[in-house]
Coordinates of C-alpha atoms in Angstrom, one line a residue:
Chain H
M347 CA -21.4 12.4 -14.2
K348 CA -18.9 11.0 -16.6
I349 CA -16.8 8.6 -14.6
A350 CA -13.6 6.7 -15.6
V351 CA -12.4 3.7 -13.6
C352 CA -8.9 2.5 -14.2
I353 CA -8.4 -1.2 -13.7
K354 CA -5.4 -3.4 -14.0
Q355 CA -5.2 -7.1 -14.7
V356 CA -2.9 -8.8 -12.2
P357 CA -1.9 -12.4 -11.3
T358 CA -4.5 -14.1 -9.1
R359 CA -3.8 -14.3 -5.3
E360 CA -3.4 -18.0 -5.5
W361 CA -0.8 -17.9 -8.2
Q362 CA 2.6 -19.3 -7.3
P363 CA 5.3 -17.1 -8.9
R364 CA 7.9 -18.5 -11.3
L365 CA 10.6 -16.4 -12.8
N366 CA 11.7 -15.9 -16.4
D367 CA 15.1 -17.1 -17.6
T368 CA 16.8 -13.7 -16.9
K369 CA 15.0 -13.4 -13.5
T370 CA 13.9 -9.9 -14.3
W371 CA 10.1 -10.7 -14.6
I372 CA 7.7 -13.5 -14.0
R373 CA 6.8 -16.2 -16.4
D374 CA 3.7 -14.6 -17.8
Q375 CA 2.6 -17.7 -19.6
D376 CA 2.2 -19.6 -16.3
A377 CA 0.1 -17.0 -14.5
S378 CA -3.6 -16.9 -14.3
Y379 CA -5.0 -13.4 -14.1
E380 CA -7.8 -11.4 -12.4
M381 CA -9.0 -7.8 -11.8
N382 CA -6.8 -6.1 -9.3
E383 CA -8.9 -6.2 -6.1
P384 CA -8.7 -2.5 -5.1
D385 CA -9.7 -1.6 -8.7
A386 CA -12.8 -3.8 -8.3
Y387 CA -13.8 -1.6 -5.3
A388 CA -13.1 1.5 -7.5
L389 CA -15.4 0.1 -10.2
E390 CA -18.1 -0.7 -7.7
E391 CA -17.9 2.8 -6.4
G392 CA -18.1 4.2 -9.9
L393 CA -21.2 2.1 -10.7
R394 CA -22.9 3.3 -7.4
L395 CA -22.2 6.9 -8.2
K396 CA -23.6 6.5 -11.7
E397 CA -26.8 4.8 -10.3
K398 CA -27.2 7.8 -7.9
H399 CA -26.2 10.7 -10.2
G400 CA -26.6 9.4 -13.7
G401 CA -24.0 9.5 -16.5
E402 CA -21.7 6.8 -17.6
V403 CA -18.9 4.6 -16.4
V404 CA -15.9 4.0 -18.7
V405 CA -13.4 1.4 -17.7
C406 CA -9.8 2.1 -18.8
S407 CA -6.9 -0.3 -18.7
A408 CA -3.3 -0.3 -20.1
G409 CA -2.2 -3.8 -20.7
P410 CA -1.5 -6.6 -23.2
A411 CA -4.3 -8.2 -25.3
R412 CA -5.2 -10.5 -22.3
A413 CA -6.2 -7.5 -20.3
A414 CA -9.4 -7.3 -22.4
Q415 CA -10.7 -10.1 -20.1
V416 CA -10.9 -7.8 -17.1
L417 CA -12.4 -5.0 -19.2
R418 CA -15.1 -7.5 -20.4
E419 CA -15.7 -8.4 -16.8
A420 CA -16.1 -4.8 -15.8
L421 CA -18.6 -4.3 -18.6
A422 CA -20.5 -7.4 -17.4
R423 CA -20.7 -5.8 -13.9
G424 CA -22.3 -2.7 -15.4
A425 CA -19.7 -0.4 -17.0
D426 CA -20.9 1.2 -20.2
R427 CA -17.8 1.0 -22.4
A428 CA -14.1 0.4 -22.2
I429 CA -10.8 1.9 -23.4
H430 CA -8.0 -0.5 -23.8
V431 CA -4.5 0.9 -24.3
E432 CA -3.1 -2.3 -25.8
D433 CA 0.6 -2.9 -25.6
E434 CA 2.4 -6.2 -25.0
Q435 CA 5.1 -4.6 -22.9
I436 CA 3.0 -2.2 -20.8
G437 CA 1.9 -4.9 -18.3
A438 CA 5.3 -4.8 -16.6
A439 CA 5.8 -1.0 -17.1
D440 CA 6.3 1.5 -14.3
A441 CA 3.7 4.0 -13.2
F442 CA 5.3 6.8 -15.3
V443 CA 4.8 4.9 -18.5
V444 CA 1.3 3.6 -17.6
T445 CA 0.0 7.0 -16.6
E446 CA 1.4 8.6 -19.8
A447 CA -0.4 5.9 -21.8
L448 CA -3.6 6.2 -19.9
A449 CA -3.6 10.0 -19.9
A450 CA -3.1 10.2 -23.6
A451 CA -6.2 7.9 -24.1
M452 CA -8.3 9.6 -21.5
R453 CA -7.6 13.3 -21.9
E454 CA -10.0 14.0 -24.7
E455 CA -12.8 12.2 -22.9
Q456 CA -12.9 15.1 -20.3
F457 CA -14.1 12.9 -17.5
D458 CA -15.7 14.5 -14.4
L459 CA -14.3 11.9 -12.0
V460 CA -11.5 9.3 -12.4
L461 CA -11.3 6.4 -9.9
T462 CA -8.4 4.0 -9.4
G463 CA -7.6 1.4 -6.8
L464 CA -5.1 2.6 -4.2
Q465 CA -2.4 0.2 -5.4
S466 CA -2.0 -2.9 -7.5
D467 CA -1.4 -6.4 -6.2
D468 CA 1.4 -7.0 -8.7
Q469 CA 4.1 -4.2 -8.6
G470 CA 2.3 -2.3 -5.8
F471 CA 3.6 1.2 -6.7
A472 CA 0.7 3.1 -5.2
Q473 CA 1.5 5.8 -7.7
T474 CA -0.8 5.5 -10.7
G475 CA -3.8 7.4 -9.5
V476 CA -1.8 10.3 -8.1
I477 CA 0.4 10.7 -11.2
L478 CA -2.6 10.4 -13.5
A479 CA -4.1 13.4 -11.6
E480 CA -1.0 15.4 -12.2
R481 CA -1.0 14.5 -15.9
L482 CA -4.7 15.3 -16.3
G483 CA -4.4 18.5 -14.3
M484 CA -6.9 17.4 -11.8
P485 CA -6.9 17.6 -7.9
H486 CA -6.8 14.2 -6.1
A487 CA -7.2 12.5 -2.8
T488 CA -6.0 9.0 -1.9
I489 CA -7.1 6.0 0.1
I490 CA -10.8 7.0 0.1
M491 CA -13.4 5.2 2.1
E492 CA -16.5 7.2 1.2
V493 CA -17.5 9.5 -1.7
Q494 CA -20.2 12.2 -1.6
A495 CA -20.9 14.1 -4.8
A496 CA -23.2 17.2 -5.2
D497 CA -23.3 20.3 -7.3
G498 CA -20.0 19.7 -9.1
R499 CA -18.1 19.1 -5.8
L500 CA -16.9 16.2 -3.9
R501 CA -16.6 15.4 -0.2
V502 CA -14.5 12.3 0.4
K503 CA -13.4 10.4 3.5
R504 CA -9.7 9.8 3.4
E505 CA -8.2 7.0 5.6
L506 CA -5.3 8.0 7.7
E507 CA -3.1 5.6 9.7
G508 CA -4.1 3.9 12.9
G509 CA -7.9 4.2 12.6
W510 CA -8.1 7.9 11.8
F511 CA -10.0 9.5 9.0
Q512 CA -10.4 13.0 7.5
W513 CA -13.0 14.5 5.2
I514 CA -11.7 16.4 2.2
A515 CA -13.7 18.7 -0.1
M516 CA -12.7 19.5 -3.7
S517 CA -14.2 20.5 -7.0
L518 CA -14.8 18.2 -10.0
P519 CA -13.1 17.1 -12.1
A520 CA -10.9 15.1 -9.7
V521 CA -9.1 11.8 -9.3
L522 CA -9.6 9.5 -6.3
T523 CA -7.7 6.4 -5.3
I524 CA -10.1 4.0 -3.6
Q525 CA -9.4 1.8 -0.6
S526 CA -10.5 -1.8 -0.5
G527 CA -13.6 -2.4 1.7
I528 CA -15.3 1.0 0.7
N529 CA -18.4 -1.0 -0.5
Q530 CA -19.7 -4.5 -1.0
L531 CA -18.8 -5.8 -4.5
R532 CA -21.4 -6.9 -6.9
Y533 CA -20.8 -9.8 -9.3
A534 CA -21.8 -10.0 -12.9
T535 CA -25.2 -11.5 -13.6
L536 CA -25.9 -13.7 -16.7
K537 CA -27.8 -10.8 -18.1
G538 CA -24.8 -8.5 -17.5
I539 CA -22.5 -11.0 -19.2
M540 CA -24.8 -11.1 -22.3
A541 CA -25.1 -7.3 -22.4
A542 CA -21.3 -6.9 -22.1
K543 CA -20.9 -8.7 -25.5
K544 CA -22.5 -5.7 -27.3
K545 CA -20.6 -3.0 -25.4
E546 CA -17.7 -1.2 -27.0
I547 CA -14.0 -1.8 -26.1
R548 CA -12.1 0.9 -27.9
K549 CA -8.5 -0.1 -28.6
V550 CA -5.8 2.5 -28.5
A551 CA -2.1 2.1 -29.1
A552 CA 0.3 3.4 -26.4
P553 CA 2.1 6.5 -27.5
A554 CA 5.6 5.9 -28.9
G555 CA 8.8 6.6 -27.1
L556 CA 7.6 6.4 -23.4
S557 CA 10.6 6.1 -21.1
A558 CA 10.5 4.3 -17.8
R559 CA 12.0 5.9 -14.7
Q560 CA 12.9 2.6 -13.0
R561 CA 14.2 -0.8 -14.1
I562 CA 14.0 -4.1 -12.4
L563 CA 17.6 -5.6 -12.2
K564 CA 16.5 -8.8 -10.6
L565 CA 13.6 -10.6 -9.0
D566 CA 14.1 -13.0 -6.1
F567 CA 12.1 -15.1 -3.7
P568 CA 12.3 -13.4 -0.3
E569 CA 14.9 -14.7 2.1
K570 CA 13.6 -15.9 5.3
G571 CA 14.5 -13.1 7.8
K572 CA 14.0 -15.3 10.8
K573 CA 14.8 -18.9 11.2
T574 CA 11.3 -20.3 11.0
Q575 CA 10.9 -23.7 12.5
M576 CA 8.5 -25.6 10.3
I577 CA 6.6 -28.2 12.1
A578 CA 5.7 -31.3 10.0
G579 CA 3.4 -34.2 10.6
G580 CA -0.4 -34.8 10.7
P581 CA -2.7 -32.3 12.3
E582 CA -2.7 -33.9 15.8
E583 CA 1.1 -34.5 15.8
A584 CA 1.8 -30.9 14.5
A585 CA -0.5 -29.4 17.1
R586 CA 1.1 -31.4 19.9
E587 CA 4.6 -30.4 18.8
L588 CA 3.6 -26.7 18.4
V589 CA 2.1 -26.5 21.9
R590 CA 5.1 -28.3 23.4
R591 CA 7.5 -25.8 21.8
L592 CA 5.4 -22.8 22.7
R593 CA 5.5 -24.0 26.3
E594 CA 9.0 -25.2 26.6
E595 CA 11.1 -23.2 24.1
A596 CA 9.2 -20.0 23.6
R597 CA 7.6 -19.9 27.0
A598 CA 4.7 -18.1 25.3
L599 CA 1.9 -20.1 27.1
Chain U
M441 CA 23.6 15.3 -1.0
I442 CA 20.8 13.1 0.3
L443 CA 17.7 15.0 1.4
V444 CA 15.3 13.4 3.9
I445 CA 11.8 14.8 4.0
A446 CA 10.6 14.4 7.6
E447 CA 6.9 14.3 8.5
Q448 CA 5.1 16.0 11.4
K449 CA 1.6 16.7 12.4
N450 CA 0.6 19.5 14.8
G451 CA 4.2 19.8 15.9
T452 CA 4.7 16.0 16.6
L453 CA 7.3 14.3 14.6
N454 CA 6.3 11.0 12.9
R455 CA 8.9 8.6 14.3
A456 CA 9.2 6.8 10.9
S457 CA 11.2 10.0 10.0
W458 CA 14.0 8.8 12.2
E459 CA 14.1 5.5 10.4
T460 CA 14.5 7.2 7.1
I461 CA 17.3 9.5 8.5
A462 CA 19.1 6.3 9.7
I463 CA 18.9 4.9 6.2
A464 CA 20.1 8.2 4.7
Q465 CA 23.1 8.1 7.0
Q466 CA 23.9 4.5 6.0
M467 CA 23.5 5.4 2.3
A468 CA 25.6 8.6 2.4
G469 CA 29.1 7.2 2.2
G470 CA 30.7 10.7 2.6
Q471 CA 28.0 12.8 1.0
P472 CA 26.1 15.2 3.3
V473 CA 22.6 14.4 4.6
K474 CA 20.1 17.1 5.0
V475 CA 16.7 16.9 6.6
A476 CA 13.8 19.0 5.4
I477 CA 10.7 19.5 7.6
P478 CA 7.6 21.1 5.9
G479 CA 4.7 22.5 7.7
G480 CA 3.0 25.6 9.2
A481 CA 5.2 26.2 12.2
V482 CA 8.0 23.6 12.5
G483 CA 10.6 25.3 14.8
P484 CA 10.5 22.9 17.7
V485 CA 10.4 19.8 15.5
A486 CA 13.3 21.1 13.5
Q487 CA 15.3 21.5 16.8
E488 CA 14.3 17.9 17.7
L489 CA 15.6 16.7 14.3
A490 CA 18.9 18.6 14.7
A491 CA 20.0 16.0 17.3
A492 CA 20.8 13.7 14.3
K493 CA 24.3 13.9 12.9
V494 CA 23.3 15.7 9.6
A495 CA 24.7 18.6 7.7
E496 CA 21.6 20.7 8.1
V497 CA 17.9 20.8 9.1
V498 CA 15.9 22.8 6.6
R499 CA 12.6 24.4 7.8
I500 CA 10.1 24.6 4.9
E501 CA 7.6 26.8 6.6
H502 CA 4.5 28.5 5.2
E503 CA 1.0 29.0 6.7
A504 CA -0.5 27.4 3.6
L505 CA 1.3 24.1 4.5
E506 CA -1.0 23.7 7.5
P507 CA -3.1 21.6 7.3
Y508 CA -1.3 19.2 4.9
T509 CA -2.6 19.1 1.3
P510 CA -0.9 17.3 -1.7
D511 CA -1.2 20.5 -3.8
G512 CA 0.5 22.7 -1.1
F513 CA 3.3 20.2 -0.5
T514 CA 4.0 19.6 -4.2
L515 CA 4.3 23.4 -4.8
A516 CA 6.6 24.0 -1.8
L517 CA 8.7 20.9 -2.1
S518 CA 9.3 21.1 -5.9
A519 CA 10.7 24.6 -5.4
V520 CA 12.9 23.7 -2.5
I521 CA 14.2 20.4 -4.0
G522 CA 15.0 22.3 -7.3
Q523 CA 17.0 24.8 -5.2
L524 CA 18.9 22.2 -3.0
A525 CA 19.5 19.8 -5.9
P526 CA 20.0 16.6 -3.9
Q527 CA 21.0 13.3 -5.5
Y528 CA 18.3 11.4 -3.6
V529 CA 15.2 12.5 -1.8
L530 CA 14.2 9.9 0.8
L531 CA 10.8 9.7 2.7
P532 CA 9.1 7.2 5.0
H533 CA 6.4 5.3 3.1
T534 CA 3.5 6.8 5.1
Y535 CA 0.0 7.4 3.9
Q536 CA 0.9 11.1 3.6
T537 CA 3.9 10.3 1.5
R538 CA 1.8 8.1 -0.7
D539 CA -0.6 11.0 -1.1
F540 CA 1.8 13.6 -2.5
V541 CA 5.2 12.2 -3.6
P542 CA 4.0 10.6 -6.8
K543 CA 2.6 14.0 -7.8
L544 CA 5.9 15.7 -6.8
A545 CA 8.1 13.2 -8.7
A546 CA 5.9 13.5 -11.7
R547 CA 5.9 17.3 -11.7
M548 CA 9.7 17.2 -11.5
G549 CA 9.8 14.4 -14.1
R550 CA 12.0 12.3 -11.7
A551 CA 12.1 8.6 -10.7
L552 CA 10.1 7.4 -7.7
V553 CA 10.8 4.0 -6.2
T554 CA 8.3 3.2 -3.4
D555 CA 8.0 1.0 -0.4
C556 CA 11.7 0.0 -0.2
T557 CA 13.2 -2.2 2.5
A558 CA 16.9 -2.0 1.7
F559 CA 19.6 -0.6 -0.6
R560 CA 22.8 -2.0 -2.0
P561 CA 25.5 -0.9 -4.4
E562 CA 25.1 -2.2 -7.9
G563 CA 27.6 -1.3 -10.5
G564 CA 28.4 2.3 -9.3
A565 CA 24.7 3.1 -8.5
L566 CA 22.4 2.0 -5.8
A567 CA 19.7 -0.7 -6.2
F568 CA 16.7 -0.7 -3.9
A569 CA 14.9 -3.8 -2.7
R570 CA 11.1 -3.6 -2.7
P571 CA 8.4 -6.3 -2.3
M572 CA 6.3 -7.1 -5.3
F573 CA 3.3 -9.5 -6.0
Q574 CA 2.0 -9.2 -2.4
G575 CA 5.4 -9.9 -1.0
K576 CA 5.8 -13.2 -2.9
L577 CA 8.9 -11.7 -4.7
V578 CA 11.5 -9.1 -3.9
A579 CA 12.7 -6.8 -6.8
Q580 CA 16.1 -5.1 -7.0
V581 CA 15.2 -1.8 -8.6
V582 CA 17.3 1.0 -10.0
P583 CA 15.9 4.5 -10.6
E584 CA 16.6 5.9 -14.0
G585 CA 16.9 9.4 -15.5
D586 CA 18.2 12.6 -14.0
A587 CA 18.6 13.2 -10.3
P588 CA 17.1 13.6 -7.8
H589 CA 15.7 10.1 -7.4
F590 CA 12.9 9.8 -5.0
V591 CA 12.9 6.7 -2.8
T592 CA 10.4 5.9 -0.1
F593 CA 11.1 3.4 2.7
Q594 CA 8.7 1.0 4.3
I595 CA 8.0 1.6 8.0
G596 CA 10.4 -0.6 10.0
A597 CA 13.0 -0.8 7.2
A598 CA 15.5 0.6 9.7
R599 CA 15.4 1.1 13.4
A600 CA 14.7 4.6 14.6
D601 CA 17.4 4.2 17.3
A602 CA 20.0 3.5 14.6
V603 CA 20.2 7.2 13.9
V604 CA 23.7 8.5 14.6
K605 CA 23.4 11.6 16.9
G606 CA 25.7 14.6 16.5
D607 CA 28.1 15.9 19.1
A608 CA 26.3 19.3 18.8
P609 CA 22.9 20.1 17.3
A610 CA 23.0 20.5 13.5
A611 CA 22.5 23.9 11.9
V612 CA 18.8 24.8 11.4
T613 CA 18.1 27.0 8.4
T614 CA 14.9 28.2 6.7
V615 CA 14.3 28.1 3.0
P616 CA 11.6 30.6 2.1
V617 CA 8.8 29.3 0.0
T618 CA 5.7 30.9 -1.5
V619 CA 2.6 28.9 -1.7
A620 CA -0.6 30.6 -3.0
R621 CA -3.6 29.4 -1.1
A622 CA -5.6 29.8 -4.2
A623 CA -3.5 27.1 -5.9
I624 CA -4.5 24.5 -3.3
R625 CA -7.6 22.6 -4.5
Q626 CA -8.2 20.3 -1.6
Q627 CA -10.0 21.6 1.5
P628 CA -9.3 19.2 4.4
E629 CA -11.3 19.0 7.6
A630 CA -9.9 18.0 11.0
P631 CA -8.9 14.3 11.4
F632 CA -11.2 12.1 13.5
Q633 CA -11.6 8.6 14.8
E634 CA -14.6 6.6 13.8
A635 CA -15.5 5.3 17.2
K636 CA -13.6 5.1 20.5
Q637 CA -11.6 2.0 20.2
A638 CA -13.4 -0.5 22.4
V639 CA -10.6 -3.1 22.3
D640 CA -7.0 -2.0 22.7
L641 CA -5.3 -4.9 21.1
S642 CA -1.9 -3.3 21.8
Q643 CA -2.3 -4.3 25.4
A644 CA -3.2 -8.0 24.7
E645 CA -0.6 -10.6 25.8
R646 CA -1.7 -13.1 23.2
I647 CA -3.5 -12.5 19.9
V648 CA -5.0 -15.0 17.4
A649 CA -5.5 -13.3 14.1
V650 CA -7.4 -14.7 11.2
G651 CA -7.2 -14.0 7.4
R652 CA -8.7 -14.9 4.1
G653 CA -7.9 -18.6 4.7
I654 CA -10.9 -18.8 7.1
K655 CA -13.0 -18.6 3.9
S656 CA -16.4 -17.7 5.4
Q657 CA -18.0 -15.8 8.3
E658 CA -19.4 -19.0 9.8
N659 CA -15.9 -20.4 10.1
L660 CA -15.0 -17.5 12.4
E661 CA -16.5 -19.5 15.3
L662 CA -13.5 -21.9 14.9
A663 CA -11.1 -19.0 15.1
R664 CA -12.9 -17.8 18.2
K665 CA -12.5 -21.2 19.8
V666 CA -8.7 -21.2 19.0
A667 CA -8.4 -17.7 20.6
A668 CA -10.3 -18.9 23.7
A669 CA -8.0 -21.9 23.9
F670 CA -4.9 -19.7 23.8
G671 CA -6.5 -17.2 26.2
A672 CA -6.0 -14.7 23.4
E673 CA -7.8 -11.7 21.8
L674 CA -9.2 -12.4 18.3
A675 CA -8.0 -10.1 15.6
A676 CA -7.9 -10.1 11.8
S677 CA -6.2 -9.0 8.6
R678 CA -7.8 -6.3 6.5
P679 CA -9.9 -8.4 4.1
I680 CA -11.9 -9.9 7.0
C681 CA -12.8 -6.5 8.3
D682 CA -13.5 -5.2 4.8
A683 CA -16.0 -8.0 4.4
G684 CA -17.6 -6.9 7.7
W685 CA -17.0 -10.3 9.4
L686 CA -15.2 -8.6 12.3
P687 CA -15.3 -4.9 13.3
M688 CA -12.6 -2.6 11.9
E689 CA -11.3 -2.1 15.5
R690 CA -10.0 -5.7 15.4
Q691 CA -7.9 -5.1 12.4
I692 CA -4.1 -5.5 12.6
G693 CA -1.9 -3.7 10.1
S694 CA -0.9 -0.3 8.6
S695 CA -4.5 0.9 8.5
G696 CA -5.5 -0.8 11.8
Q697 CA -3.6 -1.4 15.1
T698 CA 0.0 -2.1 15.6
V699 CA 0.7 -4.8 18.1
A700 CA 3.6 -6.6 19.7
P701 CA 2.2 -9.3 22.0
K702 CA 4.0 -12.2 23.6
L703 CA 2.3 -14.6 21.2
Y704 CA 0.8 -13.9 17.8
V705 CA -0.9 -16.8 16.0
A706 CA -1.7 -16.1 12.4
L707 CA -4.5 -18.4 11.0
G708 CA -4.8 -18.4 7.3
I709 CA -3.0 -15.1 6.8
S710 CA -0.7 -14.9 3.8
G711 CA 1.2 -11.9 5.2
A712 CA 0.8 -8.9 2.9
I713 CA 3.2 -6.1 3.9
Q714 CA 0.3 -4.0 5.2
H715 CA -0.4 -6.8 7.7
L716 CA 3.2 -7.6 8.6
V717 CA 4.0 -4.0 9.6
G718 CA 1.3 -4.2 12.3
M719 CA 2.6 -7.4 14.0
K720 CA 6.2 -8.3 13.1
G721 CA 7.4 -6.9 16.4
S722 CA 5.5 -9.7 18.3
R723 CA 7.8 -11.8 20.5
T724 CA 6.7 -15.2 19.3
I725 CA 4.9 -15.6 16.0
V726 CA 3.1 -18.8 14.9
A727 CA 1.8 -19.1 11.3
I728 CA -0.6 -21.7 10.1
N729 CA -1.3 -21.5 6.4
K730 CA -1.9 -23.9 3.5
D731 CA 0.6 -22.2 1.3
A732 CA 4.2 -23.1 2.5
E733 CA 5.5 -20.2 0.4
A734 CA 3.3 -17.5 2.0
P735 CA 5.2 -14.4 3.1
I736 CA 3.9 -14.8 6.7
F737 CA 6.4 -17.7 7.2
E738 CA 9.2 -15.2 6.7
V739 CA 8.4 -13.5 10.0
A740 CA 7.2 -16.6 11.9
D741 CA 9.1 -18.4 14.6
Y742 CA 7.0 -21.5 14.2
G743 CA 5.2 -22.5 11.1
I744 CA 2.7 -25.2 10.1
A745 CA 2.0 -25.6 6.4
G746 CA -1.3 -27.3 6.3
D747 CA -5.1 -27.1 6.4
L748 CA -6.2 -24.8 9.2
F749 CA -9.5 -26.5 9.3
E750 CA -7.7 -29.7 10.4
I751 CA -5.0 -28.1 12.5
A752 CA -7.2 -25.7 14.5
P753 CA -9.4 -28.4 16.1
A754 CA -6.3 -30.4 16.9
L755 CA -4.8 -27.3 18.5
I756 CA -7.9 -26.6 20.6
A757 CA -7.9 -30.2 21.8
E758 CA -4.2 -30.1 22.6
L759 CA -4.4 -26.8 24.5
G760 CA -7.4 -28.2 26.5
K761 CA -5.3 -31.1 27.8

């Protein structure tokens, strides 16, 4: 099975945001980056499917030069090769632009299965996998918690809301968006890291003239919706004060 | 015209649809609001929706739309939306919406702004507020290109009871659609629940929920002691259940349970949107987190920015007094 896994490089969870001068994007130079967590689960699922059914895993990312770091990491975890749609602007682009760029680079590869995370930890559109399916002319299913593949067909477990699930069958080729927690992630071994150095990262330019369908006017820090009473002091002092307020003000105890 | 796509399953309306209708009414400013309801047989649900003060309820009915598939919905809705030519198409940001709307918008080549919480006029157009970077920032976004613009609203972005009801039921019409079964590539099976929920957290008076900040499975013992001291049920955010540290049935959030206890104590939970939607209705919320900027503090009544491994033992001691 020829499997593509789309991964995105996003700021780390610990990163404290700072805005650029026009307040339309973050200060990229301050951020530290990592592989988008749901994409890491998609990669793991791709590697497991390859181990079971044979074939290859190709990781694909649209991002600036620094995104090569997450592709290298994916190669170290076991992916066979990588495609990097390199563009300095595309890291902040919308899902329309990103999927056009990815589809242009991926179409000729004729993948059997394309996996993405269900959404990204940066802009969080939850659109990329589904639009990519449309652009590649493949069927899709989203928020997947289990993948069974046999005889050119898939049977996948889709998560619904409130603890419900549903099995969905479809033919390959297909696109799946993967839910976090579908599997246990593996980490790169030293051997994997060494092997990754010899693996190919094919760089592709983004097609010219892609036009976004949305624009960020402004980024802000969220306003506090409620009046949160912050309780200061050392641990004992804060604990005492919290319990007092919960008893006397909130009557929650 | 603003078109709301309502959601139903087996003849039961998803109540998030009312929230989206309320937002459409607030956005309208004189333009008509219509509500479309797609499915196999949607007559009774259409009548229910007709209670809202809207110009029209549109039944999009076809046997191939039951059960739901993204291919079937994209085929039917792209035809109907093309015909009705609305300015905006609004939907609740449900799992089903996430499953087909990106495809629908891409097929029609139109903008899609997802997971919005509010709108506001911005230079003659509307800008939509949506969380980004795990809720650490809020973006004001404008859709671009030709109408219609697709916008999805986060569950809880408006109150369902804010819907303005009409004096008389709205007109219900049917737009005929043709959907070839052969064009639907997904074959869904019946929905099921993994296991009977052993714990019904929605009935708990007090809940102590734990997140990534707890760091390891061994440290859960500390969270258990905090829960015991509060006389509370122990729950968790998604990453804890993903790691298998607590069973999925104890997960709070969009993919788990929705709760509104008297007291909710969030230990080491940063407050991703998916978690907040499951607990922000709680009467009193306490957040303990090392990051003072964590989004959980936006919904908390009481907050302590500090090390939970120092505060939790102090809290247990204090509650034991």
